[in-house]
mmCIF file of C-alpha atoms in Angstrom:
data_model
loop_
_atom_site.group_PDB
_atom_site.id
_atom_site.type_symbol
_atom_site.label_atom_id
_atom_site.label_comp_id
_atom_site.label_asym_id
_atom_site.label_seq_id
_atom_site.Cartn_x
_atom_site.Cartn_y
_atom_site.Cartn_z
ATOM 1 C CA UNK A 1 -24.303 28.756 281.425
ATOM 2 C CA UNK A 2 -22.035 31.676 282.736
ATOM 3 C CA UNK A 3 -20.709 30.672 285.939
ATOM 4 C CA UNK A 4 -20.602 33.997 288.233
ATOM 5 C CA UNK A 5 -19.416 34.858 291.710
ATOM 6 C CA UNK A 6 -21.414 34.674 294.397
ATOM 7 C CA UNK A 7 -20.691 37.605 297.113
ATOM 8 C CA UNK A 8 -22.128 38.465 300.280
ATOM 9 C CA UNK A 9 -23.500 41.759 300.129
ATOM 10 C CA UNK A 10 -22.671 42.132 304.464
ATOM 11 C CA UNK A 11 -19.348 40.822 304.030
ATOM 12 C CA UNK A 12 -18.288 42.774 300.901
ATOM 13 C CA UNK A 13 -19.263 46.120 302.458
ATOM 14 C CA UNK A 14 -17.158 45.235 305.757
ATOM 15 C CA UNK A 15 -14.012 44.672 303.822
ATOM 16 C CA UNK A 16 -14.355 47.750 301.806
ATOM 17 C CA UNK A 17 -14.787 49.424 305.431
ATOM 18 C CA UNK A 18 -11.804 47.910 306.154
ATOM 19 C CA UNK A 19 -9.999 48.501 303.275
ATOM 20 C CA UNK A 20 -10.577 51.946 303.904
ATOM 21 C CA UNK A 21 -10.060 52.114 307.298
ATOM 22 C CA UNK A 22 -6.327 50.680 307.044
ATOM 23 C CA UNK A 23 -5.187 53.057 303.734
ATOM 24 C CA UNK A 24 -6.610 56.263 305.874
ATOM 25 C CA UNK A 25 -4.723 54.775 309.333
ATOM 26 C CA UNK A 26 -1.418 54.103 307.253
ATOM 27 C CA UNK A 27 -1.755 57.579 305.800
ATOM 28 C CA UNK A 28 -2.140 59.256 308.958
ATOM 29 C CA UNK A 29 0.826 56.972 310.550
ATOM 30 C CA UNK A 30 2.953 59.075 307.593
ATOM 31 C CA UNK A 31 1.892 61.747 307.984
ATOM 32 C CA UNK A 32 2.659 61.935 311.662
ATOM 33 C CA UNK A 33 5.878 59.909 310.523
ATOM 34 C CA UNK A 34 6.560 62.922 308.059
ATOM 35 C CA UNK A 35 5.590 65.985 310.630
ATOM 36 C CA UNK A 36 7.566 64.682 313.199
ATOM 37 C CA UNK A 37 11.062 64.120 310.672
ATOM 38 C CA UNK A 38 10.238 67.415 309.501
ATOM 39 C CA UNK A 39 10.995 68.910 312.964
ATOM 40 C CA UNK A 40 14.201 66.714 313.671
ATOM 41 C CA UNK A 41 17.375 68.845 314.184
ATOM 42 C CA UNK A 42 19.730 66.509 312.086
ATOM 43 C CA UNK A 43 21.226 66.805 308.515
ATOM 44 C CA UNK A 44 18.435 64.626 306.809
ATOM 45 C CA UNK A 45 16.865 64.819 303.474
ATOM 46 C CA UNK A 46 13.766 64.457 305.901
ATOM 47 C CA UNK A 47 14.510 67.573 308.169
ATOM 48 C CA UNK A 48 12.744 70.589 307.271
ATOM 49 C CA UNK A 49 14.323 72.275 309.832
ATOM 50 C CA UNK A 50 17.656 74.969 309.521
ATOM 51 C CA UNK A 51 19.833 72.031 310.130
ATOM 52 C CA UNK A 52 18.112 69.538 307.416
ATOM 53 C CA UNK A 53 18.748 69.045 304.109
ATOM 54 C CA UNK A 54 15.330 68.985 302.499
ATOM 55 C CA UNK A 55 15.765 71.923 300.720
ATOM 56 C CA UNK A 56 19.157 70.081 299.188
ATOM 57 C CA UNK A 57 17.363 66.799 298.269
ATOM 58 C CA UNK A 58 14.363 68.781 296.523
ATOM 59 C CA UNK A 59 16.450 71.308 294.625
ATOM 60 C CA UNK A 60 18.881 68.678 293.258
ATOM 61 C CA UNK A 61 15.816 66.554 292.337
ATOM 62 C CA UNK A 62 14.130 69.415 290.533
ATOM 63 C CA UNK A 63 17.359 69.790 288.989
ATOM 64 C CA UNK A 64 17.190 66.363 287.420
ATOM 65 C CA UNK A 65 19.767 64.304 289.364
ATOM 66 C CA UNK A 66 18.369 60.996 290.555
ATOM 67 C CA UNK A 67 18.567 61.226 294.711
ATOM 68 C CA UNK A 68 17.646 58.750 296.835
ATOM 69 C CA UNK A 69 17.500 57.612 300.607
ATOM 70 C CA UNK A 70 20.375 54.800 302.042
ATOM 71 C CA UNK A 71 18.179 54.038 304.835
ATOM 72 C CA UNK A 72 20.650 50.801 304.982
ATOM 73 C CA UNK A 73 24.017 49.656 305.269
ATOM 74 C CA UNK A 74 23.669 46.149 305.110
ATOM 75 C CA UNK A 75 24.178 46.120 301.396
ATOM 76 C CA UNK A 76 25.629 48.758 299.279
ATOM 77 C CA UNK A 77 24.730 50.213 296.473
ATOM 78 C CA UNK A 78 26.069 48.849 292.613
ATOM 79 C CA UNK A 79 27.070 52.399 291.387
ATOM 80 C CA UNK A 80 26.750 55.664 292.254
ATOM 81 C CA UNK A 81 27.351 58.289 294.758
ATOM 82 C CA UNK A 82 26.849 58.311 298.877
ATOM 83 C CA UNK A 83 26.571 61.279 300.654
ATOM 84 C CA UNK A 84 27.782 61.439 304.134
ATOM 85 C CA UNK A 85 26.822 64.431 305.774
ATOM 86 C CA UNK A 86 27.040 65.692 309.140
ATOM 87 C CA UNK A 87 29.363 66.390 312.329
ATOM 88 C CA UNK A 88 30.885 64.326 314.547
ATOM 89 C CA UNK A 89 29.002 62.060 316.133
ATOM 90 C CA UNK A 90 26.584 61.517 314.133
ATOM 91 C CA UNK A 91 22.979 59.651 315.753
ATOM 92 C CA UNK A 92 24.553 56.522 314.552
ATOM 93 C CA UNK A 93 27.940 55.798 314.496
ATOM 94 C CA UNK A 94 29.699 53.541 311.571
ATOM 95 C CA UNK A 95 30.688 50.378 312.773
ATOM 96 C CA UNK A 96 34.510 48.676 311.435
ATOM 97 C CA UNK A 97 32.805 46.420 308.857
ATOM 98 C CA UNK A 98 30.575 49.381 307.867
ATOM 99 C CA UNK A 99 33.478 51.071 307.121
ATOM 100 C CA UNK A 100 35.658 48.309 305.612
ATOM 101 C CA UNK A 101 32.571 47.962 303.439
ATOM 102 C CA UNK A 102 32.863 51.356 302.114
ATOM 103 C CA UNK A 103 36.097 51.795 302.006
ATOM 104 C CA UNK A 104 36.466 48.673 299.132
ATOM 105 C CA UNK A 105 33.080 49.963 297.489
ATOM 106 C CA UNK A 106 35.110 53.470 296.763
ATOM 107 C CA UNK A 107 38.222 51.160 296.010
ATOM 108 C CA UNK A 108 36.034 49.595 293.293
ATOM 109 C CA UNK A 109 34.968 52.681 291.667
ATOM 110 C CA UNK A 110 32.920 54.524 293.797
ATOM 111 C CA UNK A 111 32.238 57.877 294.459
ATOM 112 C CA UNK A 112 31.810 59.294 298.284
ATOM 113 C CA UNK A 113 30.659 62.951 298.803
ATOM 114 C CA UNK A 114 31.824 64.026 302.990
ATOM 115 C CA UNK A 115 30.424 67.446 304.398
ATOM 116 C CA UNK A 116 31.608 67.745 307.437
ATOM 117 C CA UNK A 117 33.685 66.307 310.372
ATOM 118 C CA UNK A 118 31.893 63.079 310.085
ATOM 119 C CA UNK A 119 33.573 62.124 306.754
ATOM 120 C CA UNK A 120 37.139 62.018 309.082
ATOM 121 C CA UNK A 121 36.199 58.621 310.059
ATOM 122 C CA UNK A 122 35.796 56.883 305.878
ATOM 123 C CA UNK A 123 39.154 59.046 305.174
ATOM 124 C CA UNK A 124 40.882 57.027 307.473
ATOM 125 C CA UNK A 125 39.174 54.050 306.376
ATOM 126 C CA UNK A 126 40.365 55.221 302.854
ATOM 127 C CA UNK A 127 44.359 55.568 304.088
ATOM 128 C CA UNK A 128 44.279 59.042 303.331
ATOM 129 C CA UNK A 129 45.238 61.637 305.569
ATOM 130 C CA UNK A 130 43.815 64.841 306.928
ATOM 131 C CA UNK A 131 42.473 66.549 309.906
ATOM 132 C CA UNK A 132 40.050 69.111 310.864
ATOM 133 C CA UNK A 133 40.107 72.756 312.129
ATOM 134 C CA UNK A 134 37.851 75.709 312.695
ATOM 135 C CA UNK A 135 37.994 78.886 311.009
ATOM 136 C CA UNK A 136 36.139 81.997 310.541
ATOM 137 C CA UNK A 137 32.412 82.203 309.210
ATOM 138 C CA UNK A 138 33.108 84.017 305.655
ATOM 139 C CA UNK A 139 32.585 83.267 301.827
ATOM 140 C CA UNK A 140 35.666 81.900 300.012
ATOM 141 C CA UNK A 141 36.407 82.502 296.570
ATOM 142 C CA UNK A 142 37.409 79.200 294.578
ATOM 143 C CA UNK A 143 41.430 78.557 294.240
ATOM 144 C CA UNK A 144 41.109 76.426 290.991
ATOM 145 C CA UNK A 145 38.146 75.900 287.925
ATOM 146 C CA UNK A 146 36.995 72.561 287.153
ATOM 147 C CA UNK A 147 33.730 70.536 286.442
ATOM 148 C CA UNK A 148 33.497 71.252 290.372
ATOM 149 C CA UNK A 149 33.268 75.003 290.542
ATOM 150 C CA UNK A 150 31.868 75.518 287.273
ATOM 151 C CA UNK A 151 30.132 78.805 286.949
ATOM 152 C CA UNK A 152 31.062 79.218 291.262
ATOM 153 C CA UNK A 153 32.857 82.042 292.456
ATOM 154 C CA UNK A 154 32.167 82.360 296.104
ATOM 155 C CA UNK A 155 31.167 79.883 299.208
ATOM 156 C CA UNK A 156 29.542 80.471 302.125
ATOM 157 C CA UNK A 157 30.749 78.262 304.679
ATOM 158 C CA UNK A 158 30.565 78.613 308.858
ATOM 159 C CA UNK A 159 33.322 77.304 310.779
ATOM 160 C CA UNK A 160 34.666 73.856 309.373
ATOM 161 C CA UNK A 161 37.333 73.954 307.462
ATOM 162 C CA UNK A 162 40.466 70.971 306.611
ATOM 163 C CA UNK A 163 43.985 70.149 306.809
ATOM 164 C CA UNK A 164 44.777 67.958 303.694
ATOM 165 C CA UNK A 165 48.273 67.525 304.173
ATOM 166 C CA UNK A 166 48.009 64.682 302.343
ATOM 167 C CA UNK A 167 49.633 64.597 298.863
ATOM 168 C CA UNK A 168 46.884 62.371 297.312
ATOM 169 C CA UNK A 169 44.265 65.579 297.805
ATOM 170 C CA UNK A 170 43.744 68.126 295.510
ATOM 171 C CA UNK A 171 42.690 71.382 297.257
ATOM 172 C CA UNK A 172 39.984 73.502 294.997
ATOM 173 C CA UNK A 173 38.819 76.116 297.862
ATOM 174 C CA UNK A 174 40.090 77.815 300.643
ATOM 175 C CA UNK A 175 41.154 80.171 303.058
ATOM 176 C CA UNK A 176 44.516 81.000 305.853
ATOM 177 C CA UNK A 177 41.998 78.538 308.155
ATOM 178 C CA UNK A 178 42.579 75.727 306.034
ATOM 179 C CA UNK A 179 40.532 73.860 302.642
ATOM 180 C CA UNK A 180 37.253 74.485 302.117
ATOM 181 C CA UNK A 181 36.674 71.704 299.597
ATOM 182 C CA UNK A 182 39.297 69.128 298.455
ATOM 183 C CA UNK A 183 38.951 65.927 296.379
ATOM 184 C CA UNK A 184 41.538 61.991 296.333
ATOM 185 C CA UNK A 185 41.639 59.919 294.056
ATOM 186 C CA UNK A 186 41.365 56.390 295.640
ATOM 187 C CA UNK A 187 42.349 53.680 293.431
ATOM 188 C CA UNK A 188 39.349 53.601 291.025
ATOM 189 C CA UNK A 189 36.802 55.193 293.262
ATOM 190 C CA UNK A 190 36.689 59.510 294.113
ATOM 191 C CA UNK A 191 36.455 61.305 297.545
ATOM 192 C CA UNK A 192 34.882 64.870 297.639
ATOM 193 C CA UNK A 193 35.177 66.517 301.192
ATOM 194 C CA UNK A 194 33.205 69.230 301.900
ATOM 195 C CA UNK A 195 34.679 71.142 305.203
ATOM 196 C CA UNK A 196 31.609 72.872 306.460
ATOM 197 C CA UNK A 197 28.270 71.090 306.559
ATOM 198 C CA UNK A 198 26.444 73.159 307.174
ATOM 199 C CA UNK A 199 26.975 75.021 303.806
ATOM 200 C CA UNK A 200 24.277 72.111 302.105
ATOM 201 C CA UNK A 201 21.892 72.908 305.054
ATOM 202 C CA UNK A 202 18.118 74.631 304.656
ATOM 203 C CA UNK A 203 19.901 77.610 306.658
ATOM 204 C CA UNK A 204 22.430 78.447 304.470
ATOM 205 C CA UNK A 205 21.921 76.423 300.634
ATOM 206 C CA UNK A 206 20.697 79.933 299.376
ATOM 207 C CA UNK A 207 23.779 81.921 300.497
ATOM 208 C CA UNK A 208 26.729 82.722 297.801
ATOM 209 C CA UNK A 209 26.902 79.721 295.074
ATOM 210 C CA UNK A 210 26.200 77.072 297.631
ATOM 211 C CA UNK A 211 23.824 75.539 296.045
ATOM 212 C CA UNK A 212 25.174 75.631 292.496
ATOM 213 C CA UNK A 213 28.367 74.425 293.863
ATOM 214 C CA UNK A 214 25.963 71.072 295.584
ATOM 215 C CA UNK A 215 24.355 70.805 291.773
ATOM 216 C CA UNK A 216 27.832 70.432 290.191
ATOM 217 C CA UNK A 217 29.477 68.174 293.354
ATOM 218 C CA UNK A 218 26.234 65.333 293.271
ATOM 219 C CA UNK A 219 25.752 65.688 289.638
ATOM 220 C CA UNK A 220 28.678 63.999 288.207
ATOM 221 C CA UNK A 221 27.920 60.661 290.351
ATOM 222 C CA UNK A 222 24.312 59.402 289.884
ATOM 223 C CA UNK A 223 22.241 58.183 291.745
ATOM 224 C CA UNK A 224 22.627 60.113 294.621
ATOM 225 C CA UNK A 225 21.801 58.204 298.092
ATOM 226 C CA UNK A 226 22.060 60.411 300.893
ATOM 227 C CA UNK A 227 23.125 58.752 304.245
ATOM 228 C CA UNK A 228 19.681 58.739 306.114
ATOM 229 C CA UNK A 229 20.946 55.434 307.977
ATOM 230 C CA UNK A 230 23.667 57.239 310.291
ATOM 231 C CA UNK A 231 21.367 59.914 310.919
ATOM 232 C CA UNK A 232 19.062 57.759 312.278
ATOM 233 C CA UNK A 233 16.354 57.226 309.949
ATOM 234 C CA UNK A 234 17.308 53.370 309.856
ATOM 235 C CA UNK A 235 15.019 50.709 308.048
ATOM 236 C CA UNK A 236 16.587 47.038 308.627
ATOM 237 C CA UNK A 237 17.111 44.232 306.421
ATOM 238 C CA UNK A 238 13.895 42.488 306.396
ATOM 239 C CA UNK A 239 10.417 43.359 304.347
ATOM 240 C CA UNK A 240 8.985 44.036 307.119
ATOM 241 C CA UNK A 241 11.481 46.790 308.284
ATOM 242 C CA UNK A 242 11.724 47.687 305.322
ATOM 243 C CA UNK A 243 8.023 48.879 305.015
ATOM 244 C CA UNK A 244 8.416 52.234 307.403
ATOM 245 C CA UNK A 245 5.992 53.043 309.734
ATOM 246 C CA UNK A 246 3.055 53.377 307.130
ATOM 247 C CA UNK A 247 3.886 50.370 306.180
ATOM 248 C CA UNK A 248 3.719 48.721 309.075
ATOM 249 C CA UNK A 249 0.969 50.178 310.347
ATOM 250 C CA UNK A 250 -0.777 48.640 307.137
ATOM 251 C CA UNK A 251 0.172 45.510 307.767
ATOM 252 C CA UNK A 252 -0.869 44.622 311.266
ATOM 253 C CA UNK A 253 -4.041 46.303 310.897
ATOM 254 C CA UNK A 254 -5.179 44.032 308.216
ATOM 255 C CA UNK A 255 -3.555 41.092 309.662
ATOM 256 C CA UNK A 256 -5.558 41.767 312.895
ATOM 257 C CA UNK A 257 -8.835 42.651 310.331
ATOM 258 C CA UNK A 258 -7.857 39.124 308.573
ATOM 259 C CA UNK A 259 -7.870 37.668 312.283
ATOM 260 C CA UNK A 260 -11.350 38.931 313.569
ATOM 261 C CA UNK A 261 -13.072 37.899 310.269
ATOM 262 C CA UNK A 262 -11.771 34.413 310.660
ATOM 263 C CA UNK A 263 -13.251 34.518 313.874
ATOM 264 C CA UNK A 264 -16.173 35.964 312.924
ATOM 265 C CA UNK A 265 -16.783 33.116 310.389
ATOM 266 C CA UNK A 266 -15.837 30.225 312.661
ATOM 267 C CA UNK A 267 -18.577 30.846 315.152
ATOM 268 C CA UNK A 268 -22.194 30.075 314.944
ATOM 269 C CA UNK A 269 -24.283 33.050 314.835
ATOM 270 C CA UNK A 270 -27.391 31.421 315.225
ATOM 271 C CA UNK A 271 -28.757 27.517 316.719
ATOM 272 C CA UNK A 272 -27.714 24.578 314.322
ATOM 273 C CA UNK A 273 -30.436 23.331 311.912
ATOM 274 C CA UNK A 274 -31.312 20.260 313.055
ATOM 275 C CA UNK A 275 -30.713 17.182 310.664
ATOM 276 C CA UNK A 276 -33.130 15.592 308.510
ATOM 277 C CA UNK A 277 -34.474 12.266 310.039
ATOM 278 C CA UNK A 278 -33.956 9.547 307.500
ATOM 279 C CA UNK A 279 -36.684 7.019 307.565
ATOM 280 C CA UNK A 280 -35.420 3.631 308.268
ATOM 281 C CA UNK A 281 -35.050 1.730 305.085
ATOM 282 C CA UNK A 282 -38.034 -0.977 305.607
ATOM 283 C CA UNK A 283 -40.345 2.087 305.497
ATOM 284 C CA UNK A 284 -39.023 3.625 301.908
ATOM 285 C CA UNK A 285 -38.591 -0.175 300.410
ATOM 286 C CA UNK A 286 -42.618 0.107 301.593
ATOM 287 C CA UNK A 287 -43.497 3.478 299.802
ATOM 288 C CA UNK A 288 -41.958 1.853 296.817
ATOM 289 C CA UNK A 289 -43.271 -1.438 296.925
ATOM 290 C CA UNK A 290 -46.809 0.253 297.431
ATOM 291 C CA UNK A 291 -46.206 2.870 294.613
ATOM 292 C CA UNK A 292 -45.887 -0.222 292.452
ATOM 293 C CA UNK A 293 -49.351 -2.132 293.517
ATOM 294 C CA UNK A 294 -50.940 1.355 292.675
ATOM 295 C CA UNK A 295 -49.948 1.235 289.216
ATOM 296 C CA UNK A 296 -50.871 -1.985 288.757
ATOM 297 C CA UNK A 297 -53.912 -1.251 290.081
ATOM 298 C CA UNK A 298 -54.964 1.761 288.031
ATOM 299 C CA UNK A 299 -54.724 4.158 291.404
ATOM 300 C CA UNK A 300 -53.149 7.092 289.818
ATOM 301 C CA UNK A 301 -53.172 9.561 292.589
ATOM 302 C CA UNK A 302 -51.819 7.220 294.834
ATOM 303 C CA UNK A 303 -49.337 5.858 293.062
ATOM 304 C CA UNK A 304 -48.330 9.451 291.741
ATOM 305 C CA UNK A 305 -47.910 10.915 295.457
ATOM 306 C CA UNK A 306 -45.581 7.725 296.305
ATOM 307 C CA UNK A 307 -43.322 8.663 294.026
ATOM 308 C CA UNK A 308 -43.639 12.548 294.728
ATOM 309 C CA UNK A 309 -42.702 11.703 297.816
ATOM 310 C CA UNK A 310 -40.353 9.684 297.367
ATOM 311 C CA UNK A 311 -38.581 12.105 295.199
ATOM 312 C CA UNK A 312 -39.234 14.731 298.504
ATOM 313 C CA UNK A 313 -37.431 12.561 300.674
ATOM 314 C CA UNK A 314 -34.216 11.611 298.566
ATOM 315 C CA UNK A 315 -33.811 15.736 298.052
ATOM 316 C CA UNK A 316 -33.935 16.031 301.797
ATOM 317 C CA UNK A 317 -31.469 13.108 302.425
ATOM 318 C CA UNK A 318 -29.127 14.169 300.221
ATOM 319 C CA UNK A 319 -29.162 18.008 300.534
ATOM 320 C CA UNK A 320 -30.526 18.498 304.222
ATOM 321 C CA UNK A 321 -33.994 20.097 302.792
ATOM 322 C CA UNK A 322 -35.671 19.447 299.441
ATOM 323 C CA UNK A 323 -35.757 22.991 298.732
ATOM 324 C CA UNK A 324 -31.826 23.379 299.076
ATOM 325 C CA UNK A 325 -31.640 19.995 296.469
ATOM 326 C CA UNK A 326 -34.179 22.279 293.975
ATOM 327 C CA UNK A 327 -31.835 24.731 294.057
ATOM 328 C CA UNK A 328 -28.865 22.081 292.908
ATOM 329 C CA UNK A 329 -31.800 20.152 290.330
ATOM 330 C CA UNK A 330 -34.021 22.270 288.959
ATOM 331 C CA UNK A 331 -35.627 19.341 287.122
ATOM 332 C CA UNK A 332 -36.511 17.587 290.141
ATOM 333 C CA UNK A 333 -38.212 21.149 291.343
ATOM 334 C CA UNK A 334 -39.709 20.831 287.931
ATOM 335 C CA UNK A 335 -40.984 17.238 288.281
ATOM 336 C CA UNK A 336 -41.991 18.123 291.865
ATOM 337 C CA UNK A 337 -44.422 20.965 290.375
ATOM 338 C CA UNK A 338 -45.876 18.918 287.337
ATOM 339 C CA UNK A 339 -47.045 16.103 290.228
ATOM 340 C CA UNK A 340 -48.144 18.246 292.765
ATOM 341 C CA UNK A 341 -50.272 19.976 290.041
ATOM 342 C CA UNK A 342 -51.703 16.918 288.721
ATOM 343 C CA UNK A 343 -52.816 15.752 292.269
ATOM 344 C CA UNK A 344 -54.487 19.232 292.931
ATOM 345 C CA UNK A 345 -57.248 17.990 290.166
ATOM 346 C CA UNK A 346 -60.084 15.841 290.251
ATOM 347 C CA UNK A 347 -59.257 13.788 287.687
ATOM 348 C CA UNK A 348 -55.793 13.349 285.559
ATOM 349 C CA UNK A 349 -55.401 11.154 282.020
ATOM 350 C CA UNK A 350 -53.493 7.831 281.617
ATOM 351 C CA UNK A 351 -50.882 10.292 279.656
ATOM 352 C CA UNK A 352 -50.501 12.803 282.268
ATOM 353 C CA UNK A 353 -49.922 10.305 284.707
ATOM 354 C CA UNK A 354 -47.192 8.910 282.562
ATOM 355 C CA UNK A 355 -45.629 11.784 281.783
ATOM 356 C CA UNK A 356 -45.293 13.142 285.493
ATOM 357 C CA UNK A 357 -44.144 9.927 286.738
ATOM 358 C CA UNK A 358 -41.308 9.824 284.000
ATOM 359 C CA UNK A 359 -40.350 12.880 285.199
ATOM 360 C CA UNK A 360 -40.067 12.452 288.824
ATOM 361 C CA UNK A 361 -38.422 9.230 288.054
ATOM 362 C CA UNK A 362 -35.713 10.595 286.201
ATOM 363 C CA UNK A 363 -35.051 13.471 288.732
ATOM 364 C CA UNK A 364 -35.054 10.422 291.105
ATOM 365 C CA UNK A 365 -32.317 8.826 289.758
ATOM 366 C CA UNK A 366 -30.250 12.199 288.292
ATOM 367 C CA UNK A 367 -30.402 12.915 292.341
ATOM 368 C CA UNK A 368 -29.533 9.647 293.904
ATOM 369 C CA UNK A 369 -26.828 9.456 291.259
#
């Protein structure tokens, strides 16, 4: 017999409604999540706004370089490239270990793109040396070719430019202010500094060969992972942090659904069914004994409805009700019908008596088994 699930129609309906009422909550949780990044005034690949770099991450993506958010620091990436971009301060700053860690990541052949003043902080972590300055908002032409400038012949950059008076850096662009973009060798791991920042922003991607120049900067180091951590889009170490506010959301709405159905099912919704009185045992050693002195003496009918209800009674003991034990022994149901017709006639044979009794006898014994 094919064994199937049995569902309750009331309960399967309330956890689809539930279901569905913590996938729409967790999707309105990100979008609010997403609106509100979207408005943030910070170099993020989640900023929409002139000082974001959304435009960035989606051009470079559509481009076919593999970019992704470091919404950590705990634990660096195995390969790859991390973009740090921003001015000084950014929302969060590095920490000494965070930047030891980096600093022997690069050592170890990694690659670390800087835009901005907040890259001064991992040079020095690096042992290189440079500085800052301000200059003029103009587009420089490159000094040098190279993989970097490929097919780039002017920048648009605002004010930030560098003082690389390090010999380890290689200046490819700049002006009297100072370098516009400069690259170190350190050890077996690259640095790429970027002066201005604002160059890679939504504002100003689309002026000159900015954004060419980003395509062939984050192109020759994949995957991409864009510091979202230090701009304050932090997710922690756990799974739960991890999650994001969607996520989250998710989460303690069904654990709080999971709670209230538990509760739900733990109390009594209606007065307990009172249990079946058992006859004392004097009074069923009776029926029996009686059942047998009808037999003997040819009393059919009596002897028939003895047994009938003796089979009655052992359902109820055993199952609380003798319709619940039907539903567990169909022959006894069976056995139970075949008697109760016979005993609804005038008259029954020798061989119907037989018969029925065989059968309640042996649904007797199949249920007191």
């Amino acid at each position: 017999m094919k064994w199937r699930a049995k569902i309750d129609p009331v309960l399967a309906v309330a956890l689809g409604v539930t279901v569905a009422v913590i996938a729409l909550y967790a999707l309105a949780v990100s979008a609010a999540f997403s609106r509100a990044s979207e408005r943030i005034p910070v170099p993020s690949v989640f900023s929409s706004a002139p000082e974001g770099l959304r435009v960035l991450y989606r051009y470079l993506d559509g481009s076919g370089v593999d970019v992704r958010p470091l919404q950590q620091f705990d634990v660096l990436p195995r390969s790859g490239c991390i973009a740090i971009v921003g001015e000084a301060p950014l929302q969060v700053e590095f920490t000494d270990a965070q930047l030891d860690s980096l600093a022997a990541w690069v050592r170890r052949g990694g690659c670390v793109v800087l835009a901005g003043s907040a890259g001064l902080d991992v040079v020095d972590a690096l042992g290189l040396r440079a500085d800052v300055a301000r200059g003029d908002v103009a587009e420089v032409p490159a000094l040098a070719r190279g993989p970097l400038l490929e097919g780039v012949d002017r920048i648009s950059v605002q004010s930030g430019r560098l003082l690389a008076d390090d010999p380890a850096w290689v200046e490819i662009a700049g002006d009297d202010a100072g370098a516009i973009l400069a690259v170190a060798a350190v050890e077996s791991g690259e640095v790429v500094w970027l002066a201005d920042a604002a160059a890679l922003t939504n504002a100003h991607l689309s002026e000159a060969d900015n954004a060419l120049l980003a395509l062939r900067i984050f192109a020759s180091g994949q995957p991409v992972w864009f510091d979202e951590y230090h701009q304050g889009f932090a997710r922690g170490g756990s799974a739960f942090e991890r999650l994001g506010p969607s996520g989250q959301a998710a989460v303690l709405l069904a654990a709080a659904g999971v709670a209230l159905l538990l509760l739900a099912r733990s109390r009594r919704t209606g007065p307990p069914v009172p249990a079946y009185e058992e006859p004392q045992a004097r009074r069923l050693a009776y029926i029996e004994s009686l059942a047998a002195l009808y037999r003997r003496a040819g009393a059919h009918r009596e002897a028939l409805a003895t047994i009938r209800d003796g089979l009655s009674r052992a359902l109820a003991r055993r199952y609380g009700s003798p319709v619940a034990g039907i539903r567990r022994h169909p022959a006894a149901g069976e056995a139970l019908a075949r008697a109760d017709e016979l005993l609804a006639r005038d008259r029954m044979t020798e061989d119907e008596f037989r018969e029925a009794a065989r059968l309640v006898v042996q649904a007797r014994r199949e249920v007191e088994r």
